CSV table of C-alpha atoms and ligand atoms in Angstrom, one decimal:
chain,number,residue,atom,x,y,z
A,1,UNK,CA,-87.2,56.1,59.8
A,2,UNK,CA,-85.2,57.9,57.6
A,3,UNK,CA,-85.5,61.3,55.8
A,4,UNK,CA,-86.5,60.1,52.8
A,5,UNK,CA,-89.1,58.2,54.0
A,6,UNK,CA,-90.2,61.3,56.4
A,7,UNK,CA,-90.5,64.3,53.3
A,8,UNK,CA,-92.4,61.6,51.4
A,9,UNK,CA,-95.1,61.5,53.6
A,10,UNK,CA,-94.7,57.8,54.8
A,11,UNK,CA,-95.9,56.6,51.5
A,12,UNK,CA,-94.8,54.4,49.3
A,13,UNK,CA,-93.5,51.0,49.1
A,14,UNK,CA,-93.3,48.4,51.2
A,15,UNK,CA,-89.6,48.0,52.2
A,16,UNK,CA,-87.3,51.3,53.3
A,17,UNK,CA,-85.4,50.7,50.7
A,18,UNK,CA,-87.6,51.3,47.8
A,19,UNK,CA,-89.0,54.6,49.2
A,20,UNK,CA,-85.0,55.3,50.1
A,21,UNK,CA,-84.2,54.9,46.4
A,22,UNK,CA,-87.6,56.8,44.4
A,23,UNK,CA,-86.6,60.1,43.9
A,24,UNK,CA,-83.4,58.6,42.1
A,25,UNK,CA,-85.5,56.4,40.5
A,26,UNK,CA,-88.0,59.8,39.9
A,27,UNK,CA,-84.9,61.4,38.0
A,28,UNK,CA,-84.1,59.2,35.7
A,29,UNK,CA,-87.5,59.4,34.7
A,30,UNK,CA,-88.0,62.6,34.3
A,31,UNK,CA,-84.7,62.2,31.9
A,32,UNK,CA,-82.2,64.1,33.9
A,33,UNK,CA,-78.5,63.2,33.3
A,34,UNK,CA,-79.9,61.4,29.7
A,35,UNK,CA,-78.2,61.9,26.6
A,36,UNK,CA,-79.2,63.2,24.3
A,37,UNK,CA,-78.6,62.2,21.3
A,38,UNK,CA,-76.9,58.7,20.2
A,39,UNK,CA,-73.0,60.2,20.1
A,40,UNK,CA,-70.3,60.7,22.8
A,41,UNK,CA,-70.1,63.8,22.5
A,42,UNK,CA,-74.1,64.6,23.4
A,43,UNK,CA,-74.2,64.1,26.9
A,44,UNK,CA,-73.2,60.0,27.1
A,45,UNK,CA,-72.4,59.2,30.8
A,46,UNK,CA,-70.7,56.6,30.3
A,47,UNK,CA,-68.2,58.3,28.1
A,48,UNK,CA,-68.3,61.3,30.9
A,49,UNK,CA,-67.6,59.1,34.0
A,50,UNK,CA,-64.7,57.8,33.6
A,51,UNK,CA,-62.9,61.7,33.3
A,52,UNK,CA,-64.4,62.2,37.3
A,53,UNK,CA,-62.3,60.9,40.1
A,54,UNK,CA,-63.5,57.7,41.4
A,55,UNK,CA,-65.1,59.3,44.6
A,56,UNK,CA,-66.9,62.3,42.5
A,57,UNK,CA,-67.6,59.7,39.8
A,58,UNK,CA,-69.0,56.5,41.9
A,59,UNK,CA,-65.9,54.3,39.8
A,60,UNK,CA,-65.3,51.5,41.7
A,61,UNK,CA,-62.5,50.2,39.4
A,62,UNK,CA,-60.4,51.0,36.3
A,63,UNK,CA,-58.9,48.4,34.8
A,64,UNK,CA,-57.7,49.1,30.3
A,65,UNK,CA,-60.5,48.7,28.8
A,66,UNK,CA,-63.6,49.2,31.3
A,67,UNK,CA,-64.4,50.7,34.0
A,68,UNK,CA,-67.0,49.5,36.8
A,69,UNK,CA,-69.4,52.1,38.5
A,70,UNK,CA,-72.7,51.9,40.6
A,71,UNK,CA,-75.6,52.3,39.3
A,72,UNK,CA,-77.0,55.8,40.6
A,73,UNK,CA,-80.6,54.6,39.7
A,74,UNK,CA,-79.8,51.3,41.5
A,75,UNK,CA,-82.8,48.2,41.3
A,76,UNK,CA,-80.9,46.8,44.6
A,77,UNK,CA,-78.1,48.3,46.2
A,78,UNK,CA,-74.8,47.7,45.4
A,79,UNK,CA,-76.0,47.1,41.2
A,80,UNK,CA,-73.1,47.4,39.8
A,81,UNK,CA,-72.5,48.1,35.5
A,82,UNK,CA,-69.5,47.0,33.6
A,83,UNK,CA,-68.4,49.7,31.2
A,84,UNK,CA,-66.6,50.0,27.9
A,85,UNK,CA,-64.4,53.3,27.9
A,86,UNK,CA,-65.4,53.4,24.0
A,87,UNK,CA,-68.5,54.7,23.3
A,88,UNK,CA,-70.2,51.6,21.5
A,89,UNK,CA,-73.8,50.3,21.5
A,90,UNK,CA,-73.4,46.4,20.6
A,91,UNK,CA,-72.0,44.0,22.6
A,92,UNK,CA,-70.7,42.6,18.6
A,93,UNK,CA,-68.4,46.3,18.7
A,94,UNK,CA,-66.5,44.8,21.7
A,95,UNK,CA,-63.1,43.9,20.2
A,96,UNK,CA,-61.4,40.4,21.8
A,97,UNK,CA,-59.4,42.5,24.7
A,98,UNK,CA,-62.5,44.3,25.9
A,99,UNK,CA,-64.8,41.1,25.8
A,100,UNK,CA,-61.9,39.7,28.0
A,101,UNK,CA,-61.7,42.3,30.1
A,102,UNK,CA,-66.0,42.5,30.3
A,103,UNK,CA,-65.7,38.7,31.4
A,104,UNK,CA,-63.2,39.4,34.1
A,105,UNK,CA,-64.6,42.5,35.2
A,106,UNK,CA,-68.3,40.9,35.4
A,107,UNK,CA,-66.4,38.0,38.0
A,108,UNK,CA,-64.5,40.2,40.0
A,109,UNK,CA,-68.3,42.4,40.5
A,110,UNK,CA,-69.2,39.3,41.9
A,111,UNK,CA,-66.4,38.6,44.3
A,112,UNK,CA,-67.0,42.7,45.3
A,113,UNK,CA,-69.9,42.0,46.1
A,114,UNK,CA,-70.3,38.6,48.4
A,115,UNK,CA,-67.5,40.1,49.9
A,116,UNK,CA,-68.6,43.5,50.6
A,117,UNK,CA,-72.3,42.9,51.0
A,118,UNK,CA,-72.9,38.9,51.6
A,119,UNK,CA,-75.0,39.0,48.0
A,120,UNK,CA,-76.7,35.9,47.9
A,121,UNK,CA,-77.6,36.0,43.8
A,122,UNK,CA,-77.3,37.9,41.0
A,123,UNK,CA,-79.3,39.1,38.1
A,124,UNK,CA,-76.6,39.7,35.4
A,125,UNK,CA,-76.7,41.3,32.2
A,126,UNK,CA,-77.4,43.8,29.2
A,127,UNK,CA,-80.2,45.4,27.5
A,128,UNK,CA,-78.8,45.8,24.3
A,129,UNK,CA,-81.6,48.4,22.3
A,130,UNK,CA,-83.7,51.2,23.6
A,131,UNK,CA,-86.7,48.2,23.0
A,132,UNK,CA,-84.9,45.8,25.1
A,133,UNK,CA,-84.9,48.4,27.8
A,134,UNK,CA,-82.0,49.8,27.9
A,135,UNK,CA,-81.6,53.7,29.9
A,136,UNK,CA,-78.5,54.4,27.5
A,137,UNK,CA,-78.7,52.6,25.1
A,138,UNK,CA,-75.8,53.3,22.5
A,139,UNK,CA,-73.0,52.8,24.7
A,140,UNK,CA,-72.9,49.5,25.8
A,141,UNK,CA,-73.0,48.5,29.8
A,142,UNK,CA,-73.5,45.2,31.1
A,143,UNK,CA,-75.0,44.9,34.6
A,144,UNK,CA,-74.6,42.7,38.0
A,145,UNK,CA,-77.8,43.6,40.5
A,146,UNK,CA,-77.0,41.6,43.6
A,147,UNK,CA,-79.5,40.1,45.2
A,148,UNK,CA,-80.3,38.4,48.7
A,149,UNK,CA,-83.6,36.4,50.7
A,150,UNK,CA,-86.3,39.1,51.1
A,151,UNK,CA,-84.1,41.6,49.1
A,152,UNK,CA,-82.0,42.9,52.4
A,153,UNK,CA,-79.6,44.7,51.3
A,154,UNK,CA,-76.3,47.1,52.6
A,155,UNK,CA,-78.5,49.4,54.7
A,156,UNK,CA,-77.7,47.3,57.6
A,157,UNK,CA,-74.5,48.1,56.9
A,158,UNK,CA,-74.2,52.0,56.7
A,159,UNK,CA,-78.2,52.5,58.5
A,160,UNK,CA,-80.8,54.0,57.3
A,161,UNK,CA,-80.2,58.2,58.3
A,162,UNK,CA,-77.5,58.9,55.9
A,163,UNK,CA,-78.3,60.9,53.2
A,164,UNK,CA,-78.5,59.3,49.2
A,165,UNK,CA,-75.3,60.7,48.0
A,166,UNK,CA,-72.9,59.5,50.9
A,167,UNK,CA,-75.2,56.5,51.1
A,168,UNK,CA,-73.8,55.9,47.4
A,169,UNK,CA,-70.4,57.1,48.3
A,170,UNK,CA,-70.5,54.9,51.4
A,171,UNK,CA,-70.9,52.0,49.1
A,172,UNK,CA,-68.3,52.7,46.3
A,173,UNK,CA,-65.9,52.3,49.1
A,174,UNK,CA,-67.0,49.2,50.4
A,175,UNK,CA,-66.8,47.2,46.8
A,176,UNK,CA,-64.0,49.6,46.4
A,177,UNK,CA,-61.7,48.1,49.4
A,178,UNK,CA,-63.4,44.4,48.6
A,179,UNK,CA,-62.6,44.4,44.6
A,180,UNK,CA,-60.2,41.9,44.1
A,181,UNK,CA,-56.3,42.7,43.0
A,182,UNK,CA,-55.6,41.3,40.1
B,201,ZN,ZN1,-70.7,56.9,25.4
């Protein structure tokens, strides 16, 4: 049993992965780290993350106009997001270079996830607007959620006993190592 499960008294979802991530999702639901407004200076995490180093920001790869980052509130282990550096909300606002690199980095994300984790399938897509489920609606981000049969995940690779921040750092390192160059 991992530490998080013990803290929660063994209650909750039927697989260890979901129990493991519940504290992060709770922080999200409680509004921690959410922007206070729609502008880039209103605490937008996607504007702040690129200012951090890769390990601190959980950044897997940096391109010219987009970057790839691990989701702190993942729906599955290895949940990535491809994000333009520019603070824009809608897909139609992407310029041609951003459109091209977002597509290219989506492809590389799939390759890295297959290589690092043996992902068998993916959910890829955009939630545009708060009504569509976008958590940070003001700054476009493309989700890439790896899927496995039965949704086993990175846990067999990383182990069940590490604390959450270390797990995220390990996952980031695995994906950064697997990232296809050029
Ligand atoms: Zn932003």
